[in-house]
CSV table of C-alpha atoms in Angstrom, one decimal:
chain,number,residue,atom,x,y,z
A,23,VAL,CA,-0.1,0.1,0.1
A,24,SER,CA,1.3,3.5,-1.1
A,25,LEU,CA,0.0,6.8,0.5
A,26,PHE,CA,-0.1,9.7,-2.0
A,27,PRO,CA,-0.2,13.0,-0.2
A,28,HIS,CA,-2.5,15.7,-1.7
A,29,GLY,CA,-0.5,18.2,-3.9
A,30,ILE,CA,-0.6,22.0,-3.4
A,31,ILE,CA,-1.6,23.8,-6.4
A,32,ASP,CA,0.9,26.2,-8.0
A,33,SER,CA,-1.0,29.3,-7.8
A,34,GLY,CA,1.2,31.6,-9.4
A,35,ILE,CA,0.9,34.4,-6.8
A,36,ASN,CA,3.5,36.9,-6.4
A,37,LEU,CA,3.1,38.6,-3.1
A,38,THR,CA,5.7,41.1,-3.8
A,39,LYS,CA,3.6,42.6,-6.9
A,40,GLN,CA,0.1,41.6,-5.7
A,41,ASN,CA,-0.1,42.9,-2.5
A,42,LYS,CA,1.1,46.6,-2.1
A,43,PHE,CA,-1.8,47.6,0.1
A,44,LEU,CA,-0.2,45.5,3.0
A,45,PRO,CA,2.3,48.3,4.3
A,46,SER,CA,-0.6,50.6,4.9
A,47,LEU,CA,-2.5,48.3,6.6
A,48,ARG,CA,0.4,47.4,8.8
A,49,LYS,CA,0.6,51.0,9.5
A,50,SER,CA,-3.0,51.2,10.4
A,51,ARG,CA,-3.0,48.3,12.6
A,52,ASN,CA,-5.9,46.9,10.6
A,53,PHE,CA,-5.3,43.4,9.8
A,54,CYS,CA,-7.6,41.1,7.5
A,55,ILE,CA,-7.9,37.4,8.3
A,56,ALA,CA,-9.7,34.7,6.4
A,57,SER,CA,-11.4,31.5,7.1
A,58,TYR,CA,-12.3,29.2,4.4
A,59,GLY,CA,-14.5,25.9,3.7
A,60,PHE,CA,-18.2,24.9,3.7
A,61,CYS,CA,-20.7,26.2,6.1
A,62,LEU,CA,-20.9,23.1,8.3
A,63,PRO,CA,-21.4,23.2,12.1
A,64,ASN,CA,-17.9,21.4,12.6
A,65,LYS,CA,-15.8,24.3,11.0
A,66,GLY,CA,-15.3,26.3,14.0
A,67,PHE,CA,-16.8,29.4,12.6
A,68,PHE,CA,-19.2,30.3,15.6
A,69,GLU,CA,-15.8,30.1,17.9
A,70,LEU,CA,-13.9,32.2,15.4
A,71,VAL,CA,-16.6,35.0,15.5
A,72,GLU,CA,-16.9,35.0,19.1
A,73,SER,CA,-13.0,35.1,19.3
A,74,ILE,CA,-13.2,38.4,17.3
A,75,ASN,CA,-15.6,39.6,19.8
A,76,ILE,CA,-13.0,38.8,22.7
A,77,LEU,CA,-10.3,40.4,20.8
A,78,ARG,CA,-12.4,43.6,20.5
A,79,LYS,CA,-12.4,44.0,24.0
A,80,TYR,CA,-8.6,44.2,24.0
A,81,ASP,CA,-8.8,46.8,21.4
A,82,ILE,CA,-7.9,44.7,18.9
A,83,PHE,CA,-9.9,44.9,15.8
A,84,LEU,CA,-9.1,42.2,13.1
A,85,LYS,CA,-11.5,42.2,10.1
A,86,LEU,CA,-12.5,38.4,9.2
A,87,ASN,CA,-13.5,37.4,5.9
A,88,ILE,CA,-15.3,33.8,6.0
A,89,TYR,CA,-15.8,32.3,2.7
A,90,SER,CA,-18.0,29.7,3.5
A,91,SER,CA,-20.5,28.2,0.7
A,92,ILE,CA,-23.6,26.5,2.2
A,93,TYR,CA,-23.2,22.6,1.7
A,94,SER,CA,-26.5,21.8,1.1
A,95,GLU,CA,-30.1,23.0,2.2
A,96,ASP,CA,-29.8,20.5,5.3
A,97,TYR,CA,-27.1,23.1,6.4
A,98,TYR,CA,-28.5,26.4,5.7
A,99,TRP,CA,-29.3,26.6,9.5
A,100,VAL,CA,-25.6,27.0,10.0
A,101,TYR,CA,-25.3,30.0,7.9
A,102,LYS,CA,-28.4,31.7,9.3
A,103,LYS,CA,-27.0,30.9,13.1
A,104,LEU,CA,-23.6,32.5,12.3
A,105,LYS,CA,-25.3,35.5,10.3
A,106,ASN,CA,-27.4,35.8,14.0
A,107,LEU,CA,-24.3,35.5,15.9
A,108,ILE,CA,-22.6,38.3,14.0
A,109,SER,CA,-25.5,40.6,14.3
A,110,ASN,CA,-26.1,39.9,18.1
A,111,LEU,CA,-22.4,40.6,18.7
A,112,ASP,CA,-22.8,43.6,16.5
A,113,LEU,CA,-19.7,42.6,14.7
A,114,GLY,CA,-21.1,43.6,11.1
A,115,SER,CA,-18.2,46.1,10.5
A,116,LEU,CA,-15.6,43.5,11.3
A,117,VAL,CA,-17.0,40.1,10.0
A,118,ASN,CA,-18.1,39.2,6.4
A,119,ILE,CA,-19.4,36.2,5.2
A,120,HIS,CA,-18.9,35.2,1.5
A,121,SER,CA,-21.4,32.4,0.9
A,122,GLU,CA,-21.2,32.1,-2.6
A,123,TYR,CA,-19.4,29.0,-4.1
A,124,ILE,CA,-15.8,30.2,-5.3
A,125,ASP,CA,-14.1,28.0,-7.9
A,126,GLU,CA,-10.8,26.4,-6.6
A,127,ASN,CA,-8.8,28.0,-9.4
A,128,LYS,CA,-9.9,31.5,-7.9
A,129,ILE,CA,-9.7,30.7,-4.0
A,130,ALA,CA,-5.9,30.9,-3.7
A,131,GLY,CA,-5.9,34.6,-5.3
A,132,ILE,CA,-8.7,35.5,-3.1
A,133,LEU,CA,-7.1,34.4,0.3
A,134,SER,CA,-3.8,36.1,-0.6
A,135,ASN,CA,-5.6,39.3,0.0
A,136,ASN,CA,-5.6,38.6,3.5
A,137,ASP,CA,-2.8,38.5,6.1
A,138,LEU,CA,-3.9,35.3,7.9
A,139,ILE,CA,-5.8,32.4,7.0
A,140,VAL,CA,-7.1,30.2,9.8
A,141,PHE,CA,-9.0,26.8,10.2
A,142,PRO,CA,-10.8,26.7,13.7
A,143,TYR,CA,-12.0,23.1,13.1
A,144,GLN,CA,-13.7,21.6,16.2
A,145,SER,CA,-13.6,18.3,14.7
A,146,SER,CA,-13.3,16.1,11.7
A,147,ASN,CA,-13.1,12.8,10.5
A,148,GLU,CA,-11.3,13.3,7.4
A,149,SER,CA,-7.6,12.4,7.4
A,150,SER,CA,-6.4,15.6,5.3
A,151,SER,CA,-7.8,18.8,4.2
A,152,ALA,CA,-8.1,20.2,0.8
A,153,SER,CA,-8.9,23.6,2.0
A,154,VAL,CA,-5.8,23.9,3.8
A,155,ARG,CA,-3.9,23.3,0.8
A,156,ASP,CA,-5.7,25.9,-1.0
A,157,ALA,CA,-4.7,28.3,1.9
A,158,LEU,CA,-1.2,27.3,1.5
A,159,ALA,CA,-1.2,28.0,-2.1
A,160,SER,CA,-2.2,31.6,-1.5
A,161,LEU,CA,1.3,31.9,0.1
A,162,ARG,CA,-0.3,33.3,3.6
A,163,PRO,CA,0.4,32.3,6.9
A,164,VAL,CA,-1.9,29.5,8.2
A,165,LEU,CA,-3.0,28.9,11.8
A,166,VAL,CA,-5.0,25.7,12.6
A,167,THR,CA,-6.4,24.1,15.7
A,168,PRO,CA,-4.4,21.2,17.0
A,169,LEU,CA,-6.7,18.2,15.1
A,170,PRO,CA,-5.1,15.1,13.0
A,171,ILE,CA,-6.5,16.4,10.1
A,172,PHE,CA,-3.8,18.9,9.7
A,173,ASP,CA,-0.6,16.5,10.6
A,174,ASP,CA,0.4,16.1,7.0
A,175,VAL,CA,1.1,19.8,6.6
A,176,SER,CA,2.0,20.6,10.2
A,177,SER,CA,5.9,22.0,8.9
A,178,PHE,CA,3.9,24.6,7.2
A,179,VAL,CA,1.4,25.9,9.6
A,180,GLU,CA,1.0,27.1,12.9
A,181,TYR,CA,-1.4,26.1,15.7
A,182,PHE,CA,-3.9,27.5,18.0
A,183,PRO,CA,-3.4,26.3,21.5
A,184,GLY,CA,-6.8,24.9,21.6
A,185,PHE,CA,-10.2,24.9,20.1
A,186,SER,CA,-12.4,27.3,22.5
A,187,ALA,CA,-13.3,31.0,21.4
A,188,GLU,CA,-11.0,31.9,24.2
A,189,GLU,CA,-8.0,29.8,22.8
A,190,LEU,CA,-8.6,30.9,19.4
A,191,ALA,CA,-8.6,34.6,20.9
A,192,ILE,CA,-5.1,33.8,22.6
A,193,GLY,CA,-3.7,32.4,19.3
A,194,LEU,CA,-5.0,35.5,17.2
A,195,LYS,CA,-3.7,38.0,19.8
A,196,SER,CA,-0.4,36.1,19.7
A,197,TRP,CA,-0.1,36.4,15.8
A,198,TYR,CA,-1.3,40.0,16.1
A,199,GLU,CA,1.5,41.1,18.5
A,200,LYS,CA,4.2,39.5,16.7
A,201,GLN,CA,3.0,41.1,13.6
A,202,LEU,CA,3.1,44.5,15.5
A,203,LYS,CA,6.9,43.8,16.4
A,204,ASP,CA,8.0,42.5,13.3
A,205,PRO,CA,5.9,43.5,10.2
A,206,LEU,CA,8.1,42.1,7.7
A,207,ASN,CA,7.6,39.0,9.4
A,208,LEU,CA,4.6,38.5,7.0
A,209,PHE,CA,6.9,38.1,4.3
A,210,GLU,CA,9.5,35.8,5.9
A,211,PHE,CA,8.6,32.9,4.0
A,212,GLU,CA,8.9,34.8,0.7
A,213,GLN,CA,12.7,35.1,1.3
A,214,LEU,CA,12.9,31.1,1.6
A,215,ARG,CA,11.4,30.7,-2.1
């Protein structure tokens, strides 16, 4: 038996030319993070939105783009519950949900316009993640929860300390403070290419 690992597409993204807006974002301390995957209850989107609310209490205002198409009508309730949570926490100015399906040929380019890609999965029976590979193709830093689904890319990602909204907030706060200390850290990996 041979195991063939999933590949990572060559997105052709050149961060140096494409993202000229990032220095101004760093100066204003407005960072954009993204999450991506089908709108399912185990993806951790609820905890991620709650973590954005927690960070706001520390005067950290991360903008969050959730690219999450609705898996099927049976799971439309997840999308509605997520929209209600954003509304109830008054996070409409910080959190956007993009529920349309995005072709995998375009997602890496869309994700590359964010400063960090996060996967706050709460559970998974899958052995590997295609979504995390799309995020890696965006050439952006990737932060994931400590689940076995991410073991095969462990050399290329960083980990949240856990799964709760509080632990996601701790991981995001740590990443944010690291960027403020060394804003060029966003492009360290570019030098390795």
